[in-house]
mmCIF file with all atom_site columns, C-alpha atoms in Angstrom:
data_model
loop_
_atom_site.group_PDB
_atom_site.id
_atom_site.type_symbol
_atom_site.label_atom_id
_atom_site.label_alt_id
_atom_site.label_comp_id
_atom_site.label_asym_id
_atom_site.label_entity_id
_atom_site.label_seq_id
_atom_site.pdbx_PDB_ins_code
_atom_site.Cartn_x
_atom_site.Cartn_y
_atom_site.Cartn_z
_atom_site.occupancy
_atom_site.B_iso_or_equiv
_atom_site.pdbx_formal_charge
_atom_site.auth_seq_id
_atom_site.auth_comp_id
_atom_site.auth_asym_id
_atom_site.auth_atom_id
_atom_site.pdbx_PDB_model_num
ATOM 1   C CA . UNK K 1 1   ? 37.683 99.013  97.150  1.00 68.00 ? 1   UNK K CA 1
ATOM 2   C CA . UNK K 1 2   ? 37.431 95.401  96.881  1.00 74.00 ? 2   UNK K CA 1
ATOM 3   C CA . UNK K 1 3   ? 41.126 94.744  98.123  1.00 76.00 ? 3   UNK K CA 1
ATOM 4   C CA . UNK K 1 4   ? 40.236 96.621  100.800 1.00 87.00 ? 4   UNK K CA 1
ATOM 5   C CA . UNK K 1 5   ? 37.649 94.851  102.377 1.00 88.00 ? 5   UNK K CA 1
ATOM 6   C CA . UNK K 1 6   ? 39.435 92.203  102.159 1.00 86.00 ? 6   UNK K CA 1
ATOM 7   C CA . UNK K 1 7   ? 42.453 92.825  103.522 1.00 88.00 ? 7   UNK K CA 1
ATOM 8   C CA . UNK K 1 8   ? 40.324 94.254  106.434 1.00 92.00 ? 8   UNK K CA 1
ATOM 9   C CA . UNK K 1 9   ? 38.288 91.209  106.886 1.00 91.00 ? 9   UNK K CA 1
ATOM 10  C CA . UNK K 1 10  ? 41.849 89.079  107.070 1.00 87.00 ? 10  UNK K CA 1
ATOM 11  C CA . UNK K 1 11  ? 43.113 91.652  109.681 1.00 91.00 ? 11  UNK K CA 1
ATOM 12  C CA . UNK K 1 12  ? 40.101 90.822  111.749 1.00 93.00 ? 12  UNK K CA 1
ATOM 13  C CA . UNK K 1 13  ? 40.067 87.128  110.968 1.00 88.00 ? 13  UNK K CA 1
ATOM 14  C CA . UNK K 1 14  ? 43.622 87.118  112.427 1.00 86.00 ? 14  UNK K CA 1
ATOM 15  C CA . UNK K 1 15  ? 43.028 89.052  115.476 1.00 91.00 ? 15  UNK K CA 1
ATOM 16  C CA . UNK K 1 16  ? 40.419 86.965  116.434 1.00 90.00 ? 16  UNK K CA 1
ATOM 17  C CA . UNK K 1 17  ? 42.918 83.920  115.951 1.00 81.00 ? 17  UNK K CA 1
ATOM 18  C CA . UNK K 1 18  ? 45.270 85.121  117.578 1.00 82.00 ? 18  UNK K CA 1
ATOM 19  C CA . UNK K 1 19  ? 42.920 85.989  120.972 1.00 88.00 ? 19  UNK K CA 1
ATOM 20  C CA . UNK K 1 20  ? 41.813 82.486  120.783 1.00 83.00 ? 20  UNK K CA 1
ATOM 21  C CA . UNK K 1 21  ? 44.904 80.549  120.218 1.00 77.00 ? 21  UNK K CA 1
ATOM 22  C CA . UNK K 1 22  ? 46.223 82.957  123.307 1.00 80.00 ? 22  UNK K CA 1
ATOM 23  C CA . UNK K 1 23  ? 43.611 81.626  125.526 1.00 86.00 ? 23  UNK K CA 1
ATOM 24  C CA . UNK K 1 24  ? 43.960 78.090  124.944 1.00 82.00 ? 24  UNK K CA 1
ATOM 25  C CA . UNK K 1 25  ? 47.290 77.695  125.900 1.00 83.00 ? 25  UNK K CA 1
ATOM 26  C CA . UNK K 1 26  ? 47.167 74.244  128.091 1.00 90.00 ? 26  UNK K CA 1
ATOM 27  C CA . UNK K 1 27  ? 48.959 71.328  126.094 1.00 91.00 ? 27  UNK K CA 1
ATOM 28  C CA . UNK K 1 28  ? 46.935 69.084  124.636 1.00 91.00 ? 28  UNK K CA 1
ATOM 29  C CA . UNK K 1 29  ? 47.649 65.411  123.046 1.00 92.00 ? 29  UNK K CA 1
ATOM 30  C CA . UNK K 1 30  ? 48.653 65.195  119.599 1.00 90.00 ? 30  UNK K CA 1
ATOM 31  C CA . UNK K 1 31  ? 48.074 61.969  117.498 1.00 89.00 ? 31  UNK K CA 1
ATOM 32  C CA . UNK K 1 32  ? 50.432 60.600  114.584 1.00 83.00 ? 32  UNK K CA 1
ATOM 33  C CA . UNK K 1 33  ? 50.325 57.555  112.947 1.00 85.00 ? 33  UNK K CA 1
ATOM 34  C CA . UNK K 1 34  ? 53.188 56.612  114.596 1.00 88.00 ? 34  UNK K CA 1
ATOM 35  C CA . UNK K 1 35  ? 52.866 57.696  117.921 1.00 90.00 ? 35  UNK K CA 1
ATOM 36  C CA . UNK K 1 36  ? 51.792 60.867  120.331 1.00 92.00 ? 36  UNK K CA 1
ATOM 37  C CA . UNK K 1 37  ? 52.802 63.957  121.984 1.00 92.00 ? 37  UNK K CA 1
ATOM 38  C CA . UNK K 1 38  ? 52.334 67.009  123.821 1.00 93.00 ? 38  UNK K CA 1
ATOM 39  C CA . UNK K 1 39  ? 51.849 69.654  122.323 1.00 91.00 ? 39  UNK K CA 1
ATOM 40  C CA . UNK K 1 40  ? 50.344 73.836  124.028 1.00 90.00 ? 40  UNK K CA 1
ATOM 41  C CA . UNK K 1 41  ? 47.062 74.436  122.117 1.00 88.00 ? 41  UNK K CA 1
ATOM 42  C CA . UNK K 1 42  ? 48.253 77.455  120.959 1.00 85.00 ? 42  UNK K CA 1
ATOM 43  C CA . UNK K 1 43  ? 50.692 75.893  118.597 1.00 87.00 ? 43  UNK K CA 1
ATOM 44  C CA . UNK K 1 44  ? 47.948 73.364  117.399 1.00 87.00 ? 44  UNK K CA 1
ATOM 45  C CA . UNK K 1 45  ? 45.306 76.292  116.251 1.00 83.00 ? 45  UNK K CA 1
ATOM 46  C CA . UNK K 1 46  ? 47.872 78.956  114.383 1.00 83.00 ? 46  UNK K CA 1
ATOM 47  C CA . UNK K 1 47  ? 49.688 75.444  112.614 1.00 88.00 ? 47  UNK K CA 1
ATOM 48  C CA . UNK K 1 48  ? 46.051 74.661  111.481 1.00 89.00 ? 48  UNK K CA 1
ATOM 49  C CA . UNK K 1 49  ? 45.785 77.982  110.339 1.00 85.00 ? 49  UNK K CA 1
ATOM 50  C CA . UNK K 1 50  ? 48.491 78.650  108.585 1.00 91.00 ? 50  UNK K CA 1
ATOM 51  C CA . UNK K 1 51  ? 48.427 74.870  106.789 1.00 94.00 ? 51  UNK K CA 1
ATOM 52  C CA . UNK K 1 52  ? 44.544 75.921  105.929 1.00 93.00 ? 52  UNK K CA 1
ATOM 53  C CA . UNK K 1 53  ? 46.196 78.963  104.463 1.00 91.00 ? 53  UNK K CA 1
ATOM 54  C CA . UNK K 1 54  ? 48.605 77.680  102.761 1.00 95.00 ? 54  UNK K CA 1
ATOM 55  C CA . UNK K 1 55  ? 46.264 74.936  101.016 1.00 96.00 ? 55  UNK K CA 1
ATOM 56  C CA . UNK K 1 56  ? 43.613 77.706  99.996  1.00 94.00 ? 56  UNK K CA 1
ATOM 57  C CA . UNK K 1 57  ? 46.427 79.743  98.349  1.00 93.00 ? 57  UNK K CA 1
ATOM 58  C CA . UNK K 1 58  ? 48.322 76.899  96.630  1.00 95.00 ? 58  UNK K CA 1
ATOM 59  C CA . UNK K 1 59  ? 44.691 76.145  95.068  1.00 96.00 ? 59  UNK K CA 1
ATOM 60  C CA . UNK K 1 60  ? 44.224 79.603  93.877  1.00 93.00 ? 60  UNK K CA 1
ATOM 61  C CA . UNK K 1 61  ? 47.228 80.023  92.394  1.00 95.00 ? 61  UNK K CA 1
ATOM 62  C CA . UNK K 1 62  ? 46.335 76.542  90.262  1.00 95.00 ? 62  UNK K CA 1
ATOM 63  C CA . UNK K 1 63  ? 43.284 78.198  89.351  1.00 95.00 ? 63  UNK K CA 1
ATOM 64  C CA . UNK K 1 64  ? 45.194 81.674  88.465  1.00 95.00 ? 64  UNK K CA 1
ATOM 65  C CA . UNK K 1 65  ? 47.335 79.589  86.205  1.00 95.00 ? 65  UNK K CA 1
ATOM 66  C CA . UNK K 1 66  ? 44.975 77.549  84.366  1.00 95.00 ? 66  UNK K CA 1
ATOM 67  C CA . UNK K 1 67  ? 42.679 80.960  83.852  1.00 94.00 ? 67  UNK K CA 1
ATOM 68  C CA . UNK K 1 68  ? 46.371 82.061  82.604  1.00 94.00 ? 68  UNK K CA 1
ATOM 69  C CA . UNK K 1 69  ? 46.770 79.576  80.284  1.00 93.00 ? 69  UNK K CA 1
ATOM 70  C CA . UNK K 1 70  ? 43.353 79.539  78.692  1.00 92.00 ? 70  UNK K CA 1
ATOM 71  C CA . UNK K 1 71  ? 43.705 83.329  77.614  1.00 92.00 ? 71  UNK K CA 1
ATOM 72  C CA . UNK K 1 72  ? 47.125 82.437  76.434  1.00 91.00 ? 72  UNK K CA 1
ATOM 73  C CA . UNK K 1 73  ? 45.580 79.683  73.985  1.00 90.00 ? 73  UNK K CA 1
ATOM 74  C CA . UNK K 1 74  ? 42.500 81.896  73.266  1.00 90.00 ? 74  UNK K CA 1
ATOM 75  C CA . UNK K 1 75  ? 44.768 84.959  72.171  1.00 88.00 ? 75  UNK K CA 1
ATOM 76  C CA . UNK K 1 76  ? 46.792 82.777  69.846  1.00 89.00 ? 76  UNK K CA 1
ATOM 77  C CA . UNK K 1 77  ? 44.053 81.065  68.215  1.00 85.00 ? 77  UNK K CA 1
ATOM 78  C CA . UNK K 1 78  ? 41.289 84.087  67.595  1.00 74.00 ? 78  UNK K CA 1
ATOM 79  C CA . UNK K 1 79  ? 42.869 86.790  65.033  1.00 70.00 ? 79  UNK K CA 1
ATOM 80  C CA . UNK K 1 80  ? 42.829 90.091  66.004  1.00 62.00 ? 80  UNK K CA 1
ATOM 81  C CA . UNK K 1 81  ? 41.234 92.005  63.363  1.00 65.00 ? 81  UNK K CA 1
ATOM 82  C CA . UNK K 1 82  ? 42.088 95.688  63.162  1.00 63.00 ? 82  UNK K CA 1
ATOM 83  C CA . UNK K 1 83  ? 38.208 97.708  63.909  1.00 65.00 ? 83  UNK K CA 1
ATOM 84  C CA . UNK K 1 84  ? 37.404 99.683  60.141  1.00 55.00 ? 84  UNK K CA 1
ATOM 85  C CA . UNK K 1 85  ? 36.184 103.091 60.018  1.00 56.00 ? 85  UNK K CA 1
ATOM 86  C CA . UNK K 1 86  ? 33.136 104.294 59.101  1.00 56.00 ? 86  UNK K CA 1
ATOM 87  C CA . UNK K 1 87  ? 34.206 106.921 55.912  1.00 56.00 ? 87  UNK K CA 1
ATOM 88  C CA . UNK K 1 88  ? 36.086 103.185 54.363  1.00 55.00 ? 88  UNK K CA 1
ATOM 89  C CA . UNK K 1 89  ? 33.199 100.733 54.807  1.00 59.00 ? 89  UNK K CA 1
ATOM 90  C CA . UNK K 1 90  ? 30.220 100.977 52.584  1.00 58.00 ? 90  UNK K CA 1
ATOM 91  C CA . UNK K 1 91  ? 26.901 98.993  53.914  1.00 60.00 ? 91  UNK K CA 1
ATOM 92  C CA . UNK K 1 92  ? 26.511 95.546  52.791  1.00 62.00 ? 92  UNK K CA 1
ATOM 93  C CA . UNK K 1 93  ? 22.612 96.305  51.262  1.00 64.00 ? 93  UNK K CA 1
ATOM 94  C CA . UNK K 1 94  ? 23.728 99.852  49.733  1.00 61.00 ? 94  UNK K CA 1
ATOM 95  C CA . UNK K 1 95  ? 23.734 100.653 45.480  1.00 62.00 ? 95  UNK K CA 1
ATOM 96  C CA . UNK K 1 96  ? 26.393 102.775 43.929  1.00 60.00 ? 96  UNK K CA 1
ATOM 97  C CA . UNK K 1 97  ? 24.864 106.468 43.404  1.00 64.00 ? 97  UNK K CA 1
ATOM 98  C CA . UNK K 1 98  ? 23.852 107.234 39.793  1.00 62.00 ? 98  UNK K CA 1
ATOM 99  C CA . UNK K 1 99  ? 25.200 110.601 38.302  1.00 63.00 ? 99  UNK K CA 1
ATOM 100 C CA . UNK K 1 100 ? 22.826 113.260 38.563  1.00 63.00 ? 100 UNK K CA 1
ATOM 101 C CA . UNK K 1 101 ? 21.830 114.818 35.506  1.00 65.00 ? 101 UNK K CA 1
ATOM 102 C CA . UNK K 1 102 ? 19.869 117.695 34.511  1.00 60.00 ? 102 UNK K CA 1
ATOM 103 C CA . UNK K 1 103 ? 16.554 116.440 33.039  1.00 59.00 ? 103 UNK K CA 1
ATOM 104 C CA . UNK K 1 104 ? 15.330 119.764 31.646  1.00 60.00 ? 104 UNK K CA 1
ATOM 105 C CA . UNK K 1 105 ? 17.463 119.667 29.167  1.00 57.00 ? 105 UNK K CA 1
ATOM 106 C CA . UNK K 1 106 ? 16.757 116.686 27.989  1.00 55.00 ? 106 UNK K CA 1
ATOM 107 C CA . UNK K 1 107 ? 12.551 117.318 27.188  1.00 55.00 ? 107 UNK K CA 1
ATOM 108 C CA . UNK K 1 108 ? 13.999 120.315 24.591  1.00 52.00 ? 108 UNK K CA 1
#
């Protein structure tokens, strides 16, 4: 359900990108370090986008990998230990049982 909503929330981010990158479609000037150009708005907004985009993913996929990583080292340090039953474990507090006997006997 949760992929869902978000993959609904991106199609609706992206339509409302798209209407406003279509409506600003004058050029504007662009400024390097170098020099300047012309550039149409529309080109300005969905390369901002798609740089933003591409940052925000590159970053989660560092975070994916050291999250990776840290259950890699985590499995290969902690032993696994196999769970025991209940019928093969005695409690740690408990006394062996004494034979029973028959103590009527005994008194004759």
């Amino acid at each position: 359900m949760r992929g869902q909503s978000a993959f609904i929330i991106g199609i609706i981010a992206a339509i409302i990108i798209a209407i406003f990158a279509v409506i600003n479609v004058d050029p504007v000037p662009v400024n390097y370090m170098f020099g300047t150009s012309e550039w149409p708005l529309i080109l300005v907004i969905l390369g901002s986008v798609f740089l933003g985009a591409a940052v925000a993913g590159a970053m989660g996929m560092v975070r994916i990998l050291k999250l990776q990583s840290e259950v890699k080292r985590l499995k290969t340090t902690t032993p696994v230990t196999k769970k025991e039953t209940p019928s093969t474990t005695t409690p740690p507090n408990s006394k062996p049982k004494a034979p029973v006997t028959d103590s009527t006997n005994e008194l004759k």
